[in-house]
mmCIF file of C-alpha atoms in Angstrom:
data_model
loop_
_atom_site.group_PDB
_atom_site.id
_atom_site.type_symbol
_atom_site.label_atom_id
_atom_site.label_comp_id
_atom_site.label_asym_id
_atom_site.label_seq_id
_atom_site.Cartn_x
_atom_site.Cartn_y
_atom_site.Cartn_z
ATOM 1 C CA MET A 19 57.478 -28.467 -70.048
ATOM 2 C CA PRO A 20 59.693 -25.323 -70.058
ATOM 3 C CA GLN A 21 57.861 -21.999 -69.860
ATOM 4 C CA ASP A 22 59.386 -20.923 -73.198
ATOM 5 C CA SER A 23 58.330 -24.082 -75.031
ATOM 6 C CA PRO A 24 57.048 -23.381 -78.568
ATOM 7 C CA PHE A 25 54.437 -26.135 -78.238
ATOM 8 C CA ARG A 26 50.877 -25.886 -76.977
ATOM 9 C CA LYS A 27 50.215 -27.998 -73.890
ATOM 10 C CA SER A 28 48.253 -31.210 -74.418
ATOM 11 C CA ILE A 29 45.008 -31.908 -72.590
ATOM 12 C CA VAL A 30 46.907 -34.143 -70.159
ATOM 13 C CA GLU A 31 49.537 -31.498 -69.455
ATOM 14 C CA LEU A 32 46.839 -28.884 -68.911
ATOM 15 C CA GLY A 33 44.970 -31.198 -66.564
ATOM 16 C CA LEU A 34 48.108 -31.875 -64.529
ATOM 17 C CA SER A 35 48.679 -28.145 -64.027
ATOM 18 C CA THR A 36 45.040 -27.218 -63.294
ATOM 19 C CA LYS A 37 43.186 -27.269 -59.966
ATOM 20 C CA ARG A 38 39.825 -25.870 -61.099
ATOM 21 C CA ALA A 39 38.198 -26.489 -64.472
ATOM 22 C CA LEU A 40 34.827 -25.905 -66.126
ATOM 23 C CA ILE A 41 33.379 -28.192 -68.833
ATOM 24 C CA LEU A 42 30.437 -26.849 -70.861
ATOM 25 C CA GLY A 43 28.269 -28.611 -73.435
ATOM 26 C CA ILE A 44 28.161 -25.892 -76.066
ATOM 27 C CA GLY A 45 25.181 -26.887 -78.213
ATOM 28 C CA GLY A 46 22.444 -27.442 -75.675
ATOM 29 C CA GLY A 47 20.446 -30.658 -75.618
ATOM 30 C CA GLY A 48 22.601 -33.518 -74.336
ATOM 31 C CA ASP A 49 26.054 -32.177 -75.247
ATOM 32 C CA ILE A 50 27.238 -32.320 -71.632
ATOM 33 C CA VAL A 51 27.225 -36.137 -71.968
ATOM 34 C CA GLN A 52 30.388 -35.712 -74.028
ATOM 35 C CA GLY A 53 32.004 -34.089 -70.998
ATOM 36 C CA ILE A 54 31.825 -37.279 -68.914
ATOM 37 C CA PRO A 55 35.095 -38.828 -70.186
ATOM 38 C CA LEU A 56 36.892 -35.493 -69.857
ATOM 39 C CA ALA A 57 35.692 -34.918 -66.281
ATOM 40 C CA ARG A 58 36.872 -38.404 -65.339
ATOM 41 C CA LEU A 59 40.241 -37.776 -66.973
ATOM 42 C CA PHE A 60 40.623 -34.476 -65.125
ATOM 43 C CA ARG A 61 39.822 -36.189 -61.834
ATOM 44 C CA GLN A 62 42.507 -38.800 -62.488
ATOM 45 C CA LEU A 63 44.989 -36.013 -63.269
ATOM 46 C CA GLY A 64 44.349 -34.324 -59.932
ATOM 47 C CA VAL A 65 41.966 -31.509 -60.857
ATOM 48 C CA GLU A 66 40.297 -30.730 -57.521
ATOM 49 C CA ASP A 67 37.202 -28.784 -58.553
ATOM 50 C CA ILE A 68 35.316 -29.634 -61.742
ATOM 51 C CA GLY A 69 32.215 -27.821 -62.920
ATOM 52 C CA MET A 70 29.967 -29.223 -65.634
ATOM 53 C CA GLY A 71 27.148 -27.506 -67.459
ATOM 54 C CA GLY A 72 25.448 -26.396 -70.611
ATOM 55 C CA VAL A 73 23.401 -23.613 -72.140
ATOM 56 C CA ASN A 74 19.714 -22.652 -72.084
ATOM 57 C CA CYS A 75 18.827 -24.616 -75.241
ATOM 58 C CA GLN A 76 16.615 -27.715 -75.121
ATOM 59 C CA TRP A 77 14.766 -29.733 -77.746
ATOM 60 C CA TRP A 78 11.522 -30.017 -75.808
ATOM 61 C CA THR A 79 8.077 -31.134 -76.901
ATOM 62 C CA PRO A 80 5.068 -29.428 -75.283
ATOM 63 C CA ASN A 81 4.907 -32.180 -72.636
ATOM 64 C CA GLY A 82 8.572 -31.771 -71.776
ATOM 65 C CA ASN A 83 9.998 -34.889 -73.422
ATOM 66 C CA PRO A 84 13.197 -34.464 -75.424
ATOM 67 C CA LEU A 85 13.096 -34.699 -79.197
ATOM 68 C CA ALA A 86 9.918 -36.707 -79.838
ATOM 69 C CA ASP A 87 6.207 -36.075 -79.450
ATOM 70 C CA GLU A 88 3.319 -38.498 -79.103
ATOM 71 C CA TRP A 89 3.317 -39.114 -82.866
ATOM 72 C CA GLY A 90 6.933 -40.231 -82.867
ATOM 73 C CA THR A 91 8.158 -37.354 -85.023
ATOM 74 C CA ALA A 92 11.261 -35.284 -84.386
ATOM 75 C CA VAL A 93 11.020 -31.821 -82.871
ATOM 76 C CA MET A 94 11.973 -29.321 -85.557
ATOM 77 C CA GLY A 95 13.612 -26.707 -83.363
ATOM 78 C CA PRO A 96 14.873 -25.994 -79.860
ATOM 79 C CA THR A 97 13.511 -23.896 -77.022
ATOM 80 C CA LEU A 98 15.907 -21.220 -75.779
ATOM 81 C CA TYR A 99 14.365 -20.604 -72.388
ATOM 82 C CA ASN A 100 15.003 -17.652 -70.080
ATOM 83 C CA LEU A 101 17.054 -18.395 -66.967
ATOM 84 C CA ASP A 102 14.481 -16.356 -65.029
ATOM 85 C CA ASP A 103 12.060 -19.236 -65.628
ATOM 86 C CA LEU A 104 14.454 -21.947 -64.388
ATOM 87 C CA LYS A 105 13.754 -22.712 -60.710
ATOM 88 C CA PRO A 106 15.072 -23.537 -58.160
ATOM 89 C CA VAL A 107 18.585 -22.291 -58.954
ATOM 90 C CA ASP A 108 21.431 -20.359 -57.415
ATOM 91 C CA ARG A 109 21.708 -17.393 -59.786
ATOM 92 C CA VAL A 110 25.413 -16.714 -59.383
ATOM 93 C CA GLN A 111 25.565 -14.316 -62.358
ATOM 94 C CA PRO A 112 22.949 -12.603 -64.567
ATOM 95 C CA GLN A 113 23.443 -15.250 -67.283
ATOM 96 C CA LEU A 114 24.701 -18.192 -65.217
ATOM 97 C CA ALA A 115 22.875 -20.387 -62.703
ATOM 98 C CA LEU A 116 23.914 -23.306 -60.554
ATOM 99 C CA ILE A 117 21.245 -26.000 -60.738
ATOM 100 C CA ASP A 118 20.363 -29.411 -59.336
ATOM 101 C CA SER A 119 18.074 -32.299 -60.218
ATOM 102 C CA ASP A 120 14.986 -30.356 -59.097
ATOM 103 C CA SER A 121 15.551 -27.376 -61.432
ATOM 104 C CA ARG A 122 12.726 -26.925 -63.933
ATOM 105 C CA VAL A 123 11.135 -24.588 -66.432
ATOM 106 C CA ASP A 124 7.519 -25.121 -65.444
ATOM 107 C CA LYS A 125 7.307 -28.938 -65.537
ATOM 108 C CA ARG A 126 10.192 -29.406 -67.955
ATOM 109 C CA ARG A 127 13.731 -30.215 -66.847
ATOM 110 C CA PRO A 128 16.791 -29.394 -68.958
ATOM 111 C CA CYS A 129 19.266 -32.166 -69.651
ATOM 112 C CA GLU A 130 21.719 -30.742 -67.133
ATOM 113 C CA ALA A 131 19.131 -31.101 -64.358
ATOM 114 C CA ILE A 132 18.047 -34.572 -65.468
ATOM 115 C CA LEU A 133 21.672 -35.750 -65.322
ATOM 116 C CA ALA A 134 22.779 -33.638 -62.343
ATOM 117 C CA ASP A 135 23.142 -36.634 -60.039
ATOM 118 C CA GLN A 136 25.038 -38.685 -62.638
ATOM 119 C CA LEU A 137 27.620 -36.194 -63.894
ATOM 120 C CA PRO A 138 31.116 -36.732 -62.444
ATOM 121 C CA GLY A 139 31.641 -33.091 -61.483
ATOM 122 C CA ASP A 140 31.391 -31.057 -58.300
ATOM 123 C CA TYR A 141 28.561 -28.774 -59.457
ATOM 124 C CA VAL A 142 26.277 -28.260 -62.466
ATOM 125 C CA CYS A 143 25.489 -24.949 -64.156
ATOM 126 C CA VAL A 144 23.540 -23.506 -67.084
ATOM 127 C CA GLY A 145 24.469 -20.397 -69.039
ATOM 128 C CA GLY A 146 22.007 -18.126 -70.834
ATOM 129 C CA LEU A 147 22.007 -16.479 -74.269
ATOM 130 C CA THR A 148 19.040 -14.139 -73.809
ATOM 131 C CA ALA A 149 21.462 -11.215 -73.301
ATOM 132 C CA GLY A 150 23.513 -12.242 -76.307
ATOM 133 C CA VAL A 151 27.084 -13.447 -76.378
ATOM 134 C CA VAL A 152 28.140 -10.411 -74.348
ATOM 135 C CA GLY A 153 25.822 -11.405 -71.499
ATOM 136 C CA LEU A 154 27.103 -14.972 -71.404
ATOM 137 C CA ARG A 155 30.715 -13.847 -71.781
ATOM 138 C CA ASP A 156 30.529 -11.373 -68.924
ATOM 139 C CA SER A 157 28.785 -13.844 -66.599
ATOM 140 C CA LEU A 158 31.286 -16.589 -67.370
ATOM 141 C CA GLN A 159 34.211 -14.202 -66.959
ATOM 142 C CA GLN A 160 33.095 -13.104 -63.501
ATOM 143 C CA PHE A 161 32.301 -16.679 -62.450
ATOM 144 C CA VAL A 162 35.717 -17.858 -63.638
ATOM 145 C CA LYS A 163 37.344 -15.076 -61.612
ATOM 146 C CA ASP A 164 35.280 -15.718 -58.469
ATOM 147 C CA LYS A 165 35.858 -19.499 -58.558
ATOM 148 C CA GLY A 166 39.517 -19.332 -59.540
ATOM 149 C CA ILE A 167 38.853 -21.453 -62.643
ATOM 150 C CA GLU A 168 42.026 -21.984 -64.661
ATOM 151 C CA LEU A 169 40.720 -23.862 -67.713
ATOM 152 C CA VAL A 170 37.419 -23.914 -69.626
ATOM 153 C CA VAL A 171 36.572 -26.613 -72.176
ATOM 154 C CA GLY A 172 33.561 -26.505 -74.483
ATOM 155 C CA VAL A 173 32.492 -30.010 -75.528
ATOM 156 C CA ASP A 174 30.382 -31.044 -78.492
ATOM 157 C CA ILE A 175 29.465 -33.998 -80.667
ATOM 158 C CA GLY A 176 29.607 -34.269 -84.417
ATOM 159 C CA SER A 177 30.696 -31.484 -86.722
ATOM 160 C CA ASP A 178 28.536 -28.351 -86.688
ATOM 161 C CA THR A 179 31.031 -26.105 -84.851
ATOM 162 C CA PHE A 180 33.348 -26.512 -87.866
ATOM 163 C CA THR A 181 30.832 -25.279 -90.429
ATOM 164 C CA ASP A 182 31.800 -22.149 -92.350
ATOM 165 C CA GLY A 183 28.561 -21.540 -94.235
ATOM 166 C CA LYS A 184 29.835 -22.876 -97.550
ATOM 167 C CA GLU A 185 28.831 -26.533 -97.147
ATOM 168 C CA ALA A 186 26.804 -28.329 -99.809
ATOM 169 C CA ALA A 187 23.972 -28.753 -97.300
ATOM 170 C CA PRO A 188 23.649 -25.944 -94.730
ATOM 171 C CA ALA A 189 24.163 -26.819 -91.073
ATOM 172 C CA LYS A 190 20.888 -27.112 -89.178
ATOM 173 C CA THR A 191 21.885 -26.370 -85.587
ATOM 174 C CA ALA A 192 25.153 -24.395 -85.468
ATOM 175 C CA MET A 193 23.935 -21.064 -84.051
ATOM 176 C CA VAL A 194 23.966 -22.043 -80.375
ATOM 177 C CA ASP A 195 27.365 -23.759 -80.709
ATOM 178 C CA PHE A 196 28.782 -20.657 -82.382
ATOM 179 C CA SER A 197 27.339 -18.398 -79.683
ATOM 180 C CA VAL A 198 28.856 -20.303 -76.772
ATOM 181 C CA MET A 199 32.180 -20.615 -78.584
ATOM 182 C CA SER A 200 32.083 -16.874 -79.235
ATOM 183 C CA ALA A 201 31.797 -16.262 -75.492
ATOM 184 C CA LEU A 202 34.512 -18.788 -74.606
ATOM 185 C CA ILE A 203 37.174 -17.321 -76.892
ATOM 186 C CA GLN A 204 36.824 -13.985 -75.077
ATOM 187 C CA LEU A 205 37.565 -15.340 -71.591
ATOM 188 C CA ASP A 206 40.795 -14.474 -69.786
ATOM 189 C CA VAL A 207 41.740 -18.117 -69.146
ATOM 190 C CA PRO A 208 42.789 -20.881 -71.561
ATOM 191 C CA THR A 209 39.773 -22.202 -73.473
ATOM 192 C CA LEU A 210 39.607 -25.393 -75.496
ATOM 193 C CA TYR A 211 37.089 -27.036 -77.782
ATOM 194 C CA GLY A 212 36.622 -30.810 -77.637
ATOM 195 C CA VAL A 213 34.613 -32.750 -80.223
ATOM 196 C CA SER A 214 33.724 -36.441 -80.052
ATOM 197 C CA GLY A 215 31.517 -38.588 -82.249
ATOM 198 C CA TYR A 216 33.330 -37.209 -85.296
ATOM 199 C CA GLY A 217 30.711 -36.291 -87.908
ATOM 200 C CA CYS A 218 27.932 -38.191 -86.150
ATOM 201 C CA ASP A 219 25.476 -35.274 -85.987
ATOM 202 C CA GLY A 220 24.930 -35.412 -89.731
ATOM 203 C CA GLU A 221 25.490 -31.660 -90.087
ATOM 204 C CA MET A 222 28.304 -32.031 -92.623
ATOM 205 C CA GLN A 223 29.706 -34.556 -95.045
ATOM 206 C CA LEU A 224 32.838 -36.241 -93.672
ATOM 207 C CA GLU A 225 34.927 -34.984 -96.593
ATOM 208 C CA GLU A 226 33.889 -31.413 -95.805
ATOM 209 C CA LEU A 227 34.534 -31.916 -92.106
ATOM 210 C CA ASP A 228 38.003 -33.304 -92.806
ATOM 211 C CA GLU A 229 38.838 -30.203 -94.836
ATOM 212 C CA ARG A 230 37.591 -27.796 -92.117
ATOM 213 C CA VAL A 231 39.442 -29.662 -89.367
ATOM 214 C CA GLY A 232 42.544 -29.606 -91.561
ATOM 215 C CA ARG A 233 42.418 -25.819 -91.683
ATOM 216 C CA VAL A 234 42.524 -25.613 -87.888
ATOM 217 C CA MET A 235 45.314 -28.191 -87.668
ATOM 218 C CA LYS A 236 47.397 -26.292 -90.236
ATOM 219 C CA ALA A 237 46.913 -23.149 -88.136
ATOM 220 C CA GLY A 238 48.398 -24.960 -85.129
ATOM 221 C CA GLY A 239 45.134 -25.285 -83.250
ATOM 222 C CA TYR A 240 45.097 -29.051 -82.686
ATOM 223 C CA ILE A 241 46.403 -30.102 -79.262
ATOM 224 C CA GLY A 242 45.703 -33.834 -79.196
ATOM 225 C CA SER A 243 43.015 -36.401 -78.457
ATOM 226 C CA TYR A 244 41.658 -38.696 -75.766
ATOM 227 C CA GLY A 245 39.877 -41.998 -76.320
ATOM 228 C CA ILE A 246 36.675 -43.069 -74.579
ATOM 229 C CA THR A 247 37.408 -45.844 -72.050
ATOM 230 C CA GLN A 248 35.291 -48.849 -71.118
ATOM 231 C CA GLU A 249 34.112 -47.213 -67.897
ATOM 232 C CA ASP A 250 33.294 -44.041 -69.850
ATOM 233 C CA ILE A 251 31.120 -46.143 -72.161
ATOM 234 C CA ALA A 252 29.108 -47.469 -69.226
ATOM 235 C CA LEU A 253 28.600 -44.027 -67.676
ATOM 236 C CA MET A 254 27.690 -42.388 -70.988
ATOM 237 C CA GLU A 255 25.231 -45.159 -71.821
ATOM 238 C CA ARG A 256 23.573 -44.739 -68.438
ATOM 239 C CA ALA A 257 23.295 -40.987 -69.030
ATOM 240 C CA CYS A 258 21.817 -41.479 -72.503
ATOM 241 C CA ASP A 259 19.318 -44.001 -71.144
ATOM 242 C CA THR A 260 18.236 -41.323 -68.667
ATOM 243 C CA TYR A 261 18.145 -38.488 -71.198
ATOM 244 C CA GLY A 262 17.015 -39.710 -74.603
ATOM 245 C CA ASP A 263 19.079 -37.802 -77.113
ATOM 246 C CA PRO A 264 19.532 -39.528 -80.517
ATOM 247 C CA VAL A 265 23.007 -38.165 -81.327
ATOM 248 C CA GLU A 266 24.928 -38.278 -78.041
ATOM 249 C CA PRO A 267 25.124 -42.141 -77.912
ATOM 250 C CA MET A 268 27.025 -42.309 -81.205
ATOM 251 C CA SER A 269 30.408 -41.626 -79.587
ATOM 252 C CA TYR A 270 30.214 -44.425 -77.031
ATOM 253 C CA LYS A 271 28.671 -46.759 -79.615
ATOM 254 C CA ALA A 272 31.700 -46.112 -81.803
ATOM 255 C CA ALA A 273 33.877 -47.083 -78.831
ATOM 256 C CA ARG A 274 32.031 -50.416 -78.846
ATOM 257 C CA GLY A 275 32.822 -50.964 -82.511
ATOM 258 C CA GLU A 276 29.407 -50.084 -83.958
ATOM 259 C CA PHE A 277 30.799 -48.601 -87.176
ATOM 260 C CA GLY A 278 29.203 -48.029 -90.550
ATOM 261 C CA PHE A 279 26.045 -46.217 -91.601
ATOM 262 C CA HIS A 280 23.426 -45.327 -88.991
ATOM 263 C CA ASN A 281 20.241 -43.289 -89.041
ATOM 264 C CA VAL A 282 20.135 -40.699 -86.268
ATOM 265 C CA TRP A 283 16.743 -39.217 -85.500
ATOM 266 C CA THR A 284 17.432 -35.565 -86.239
ATOM 267 C CA HIS A 285 16.557 -32.880 -88.769
ATOM 268 C CA GLY A 286 13.122 -34.245 -89.529
ATOM 269 C CA PRO A 287 10.829 -37.221 -89.114
ATOM 270 C CA HIS A 288 12.932 -39.493 -91.347
ATOM 271 C CA GLY A 289 16.249 -38.921 -89.568
ATOM 272 C CA THR A 290 19.720 -38.389 -91.003
ATOM 273 C CA VAL A 291 22.160 -41.021 -92.241
ATOM 274 C CA VAL A 292 25.642 -40.710 -90.705
ATOM 275 C CA LYS A 293 28.791 -42.753 -91.131
ATOM 276 C CA VAL A 294 30.370 -43.864 -87.840
ATOM 277 C CA THR A 295 34.129 -44.450 -88.011
ATOM 278 C CA PRO A 296 36.700 -45.464 -85.361
ATOM 279 C CA LEU A 297 37.611 -41.765 -85.026
ATOM 280 C CA ALA A 298 34.187 -41.164 -83.449
ATOM 281 C CA ALA A 299 35.388 -42.985 -80.317
ATOM 282 C CA SER A 300 37.927 -40.266 -79.509
ATOM 283 C CA MET A 301 37.599 -36.640 -78.440
ATOM 284 C CA LEU A 302 39.753 -34.254 -80.468
ATOM 285 C CA PHE A 303 40.911 -31.092 -78.705
ATOM 286 C CA PHE A 304 41.596 -27.699 -80.269
ATOM 287 C CA ASP A 305 42.513 -24.253 -79.074
ATOM 288 C CA ALA A 306 39.142 -22.481 -79.209
ATOM 289 C CA ARG A 307 40.355 -19.133 -80.557
ATOM 290 C CA THR A 308 42.499 -20.716 -83.263
ATOM 291 C CA LEU A 309 39.501 -22.765 -84.400
ATOM 292 C CA ALA A 310 37.381 -19.622 -84.686
ATOM 293 C CA GLU A 311 40.011 -17.565 -86.472
ATOM 294 C CA ALA A 312 41.074 -20.306 -88.888
ATOM 295 C CA ASN A 313 37.646 -21.549 -89.811
ATOM 296 C CA SER A 314 34.606 -19.661 -88.544
ATOM 297 C CA ARG A 315 33.567 -16.153 -89.414
ATOM 298 C CA GLY A 316 30.258 -17.053 -87.756
ATOM 299 C CA ILE A 317 31.838 -17.450 -84.304
ATOM 300 C CA LEU A 318 33.773 -14.209 -84.692
ATOM 301 C CA ALA A 319 30.771 -12.256 -85.980
ATOM 302 C CA LEU A 320 28.683 -12.979 -82.868
ATOM 303 C CA GLN A 321 31.140 -11.633 -80.295
ATOM 304 C CA GLU A 322 29.422 -8.313 -79.590
ATOM 305 C CA THR A 323 25.778 -9.408 -79.777
ATOM 306 C CA ARG A 324 23.664 -8.285 -76.823
ATOM 307 C CA SER A 325 20.366 -10.143 -77.257
ATOM 308 C CA LEU A 326 19.091 -13.419 -78.644
ATOM 309 C CA SER A 327 17.454 -11.611 -81.552
ATOM 310 C CA GLU A 328 20.771 -9.942 -82.373
ATOM 311 C CA ILE A 329 22.467 -13.360 -82.317
ATOM 312 C CA GLU A 330 19.805 -14.706 -84.689
ATOM 313 C CA ASN A 331 20.017 -11.781 -87.103
ATOM 314 C CA THR A 332 23.815 -11.716 -87.152
ATOM 315 C CA TYR A 333 23.977 -15.462 -87.720
ATOM 316 C CA ARG A 334 21.405 -15.220 -90.507
ATOM 317 C CA HIS A 335 23.156 -12.397 -92.347
ATOM 318 C CA THR A 336 26.718 -13.656 -91.825
ATOM 319 C CA LEU A 337 26.139 -17.242 -92.965
ATOM 320 C CA ASN A 338 22.873 -16.895 -94.915
ATOM 321 C CA GLN A 339 21.432 -19.731 -92.827
ATOM 322 C CA LEU A 340 18.273 -20.084 -90.780
ATOM 323 C CA PRO A 341 18.888 -20.004 -87.002
ATOM 324 C CA GLU A 342 17.593 -23.179 -85.363
ATOM 325 C CA SER A 343 15.810 -21.036 -82.778
ATOM 326 C CA ARG A 344 13.495 -19.723 -85.498
ATOM 327 C CA MET A 345 12.683 -23.111 -87.002
ATOM 328 C CA LYS A 346 9.467 -23.542 -85.000
ATOM 329 C CA LYS A 347 8.129 -20.230 -86.322
ATOM 330 C CA VAL A 348 8.868 -21.318 -89.884
ATOM 331 C CA MET A 349 7.158 -24.688 -89.360
ATOM 332 C CA ARG A 350 4.081 -23.043 -87.827
ATOM 333 C CA PHE A 351 3.884 -20.759 -90.879
ATOM 334 C CA PHE A 352 3.621 -23.783 -93.165
ATOM 335 C CA ASP A 353 1.275 -25.734 -90.848
#
């Protein structure tokens, strides 16, 4: 493509011109599972060094299991742990650590550690939000510079990154996604956002999601899509069998034709009904900054936060929504 082309490069074109890339699950939990098809695509396109990782947000029960306790009820809120408590790691930056399958917070392992030996990348990392978006941004920026990373892609499932605070039912878990996106759009290298499992997190009605995505497309932020392959399905299913997240399987299940209404075990003990469509089997890619500017005052508002509490307060006052990190405190109040 000529250097003066008026068109944004597609994900394939970017992969062909990139030697080092970083793929981050932006919402915590099992979001890095959605990076498996992209990492495999990058490898096929000749990307030589691929990092995969996530953020310090896990939906742990007291015994360390993801998402469900001994009574079979859903965990109401995540744990945003401190990277100081994650060991053993290689602390490459104040808010970024390289990890492996042995990395733990006490006896609990984050998803990225549980799947470290299955992810098709060259290394696995976890970023931290305890020093706010500024802390994560600065650590990522220095890591990108030191490693010579040319492209960063934040991956996600569902819809919550597209929320603007005006939905009929408020999003339940958008704060962490917004925070990581806020850091990514400030990096000095191209940054993309990739979403698969379209609408399958139950955070937004499909009609609302379509309208929000349309805003970003009209602003020129859409750069194409990539469909989950049969081998991707097998690898993602294996990962989800290893790490039991209720939402992450919806994308590969869509690729197997499991359409229609499903109950995903989130947002409470009774779950959430979602509609799975053929679109859920593809990952849609957007320019990260265009997405934020066209659709999300929440992402933009968090850019200069310097602590987790500042992230929480800014998110609360900007969108008038409860941060998911404070949900446990609210539930304990009513217990």
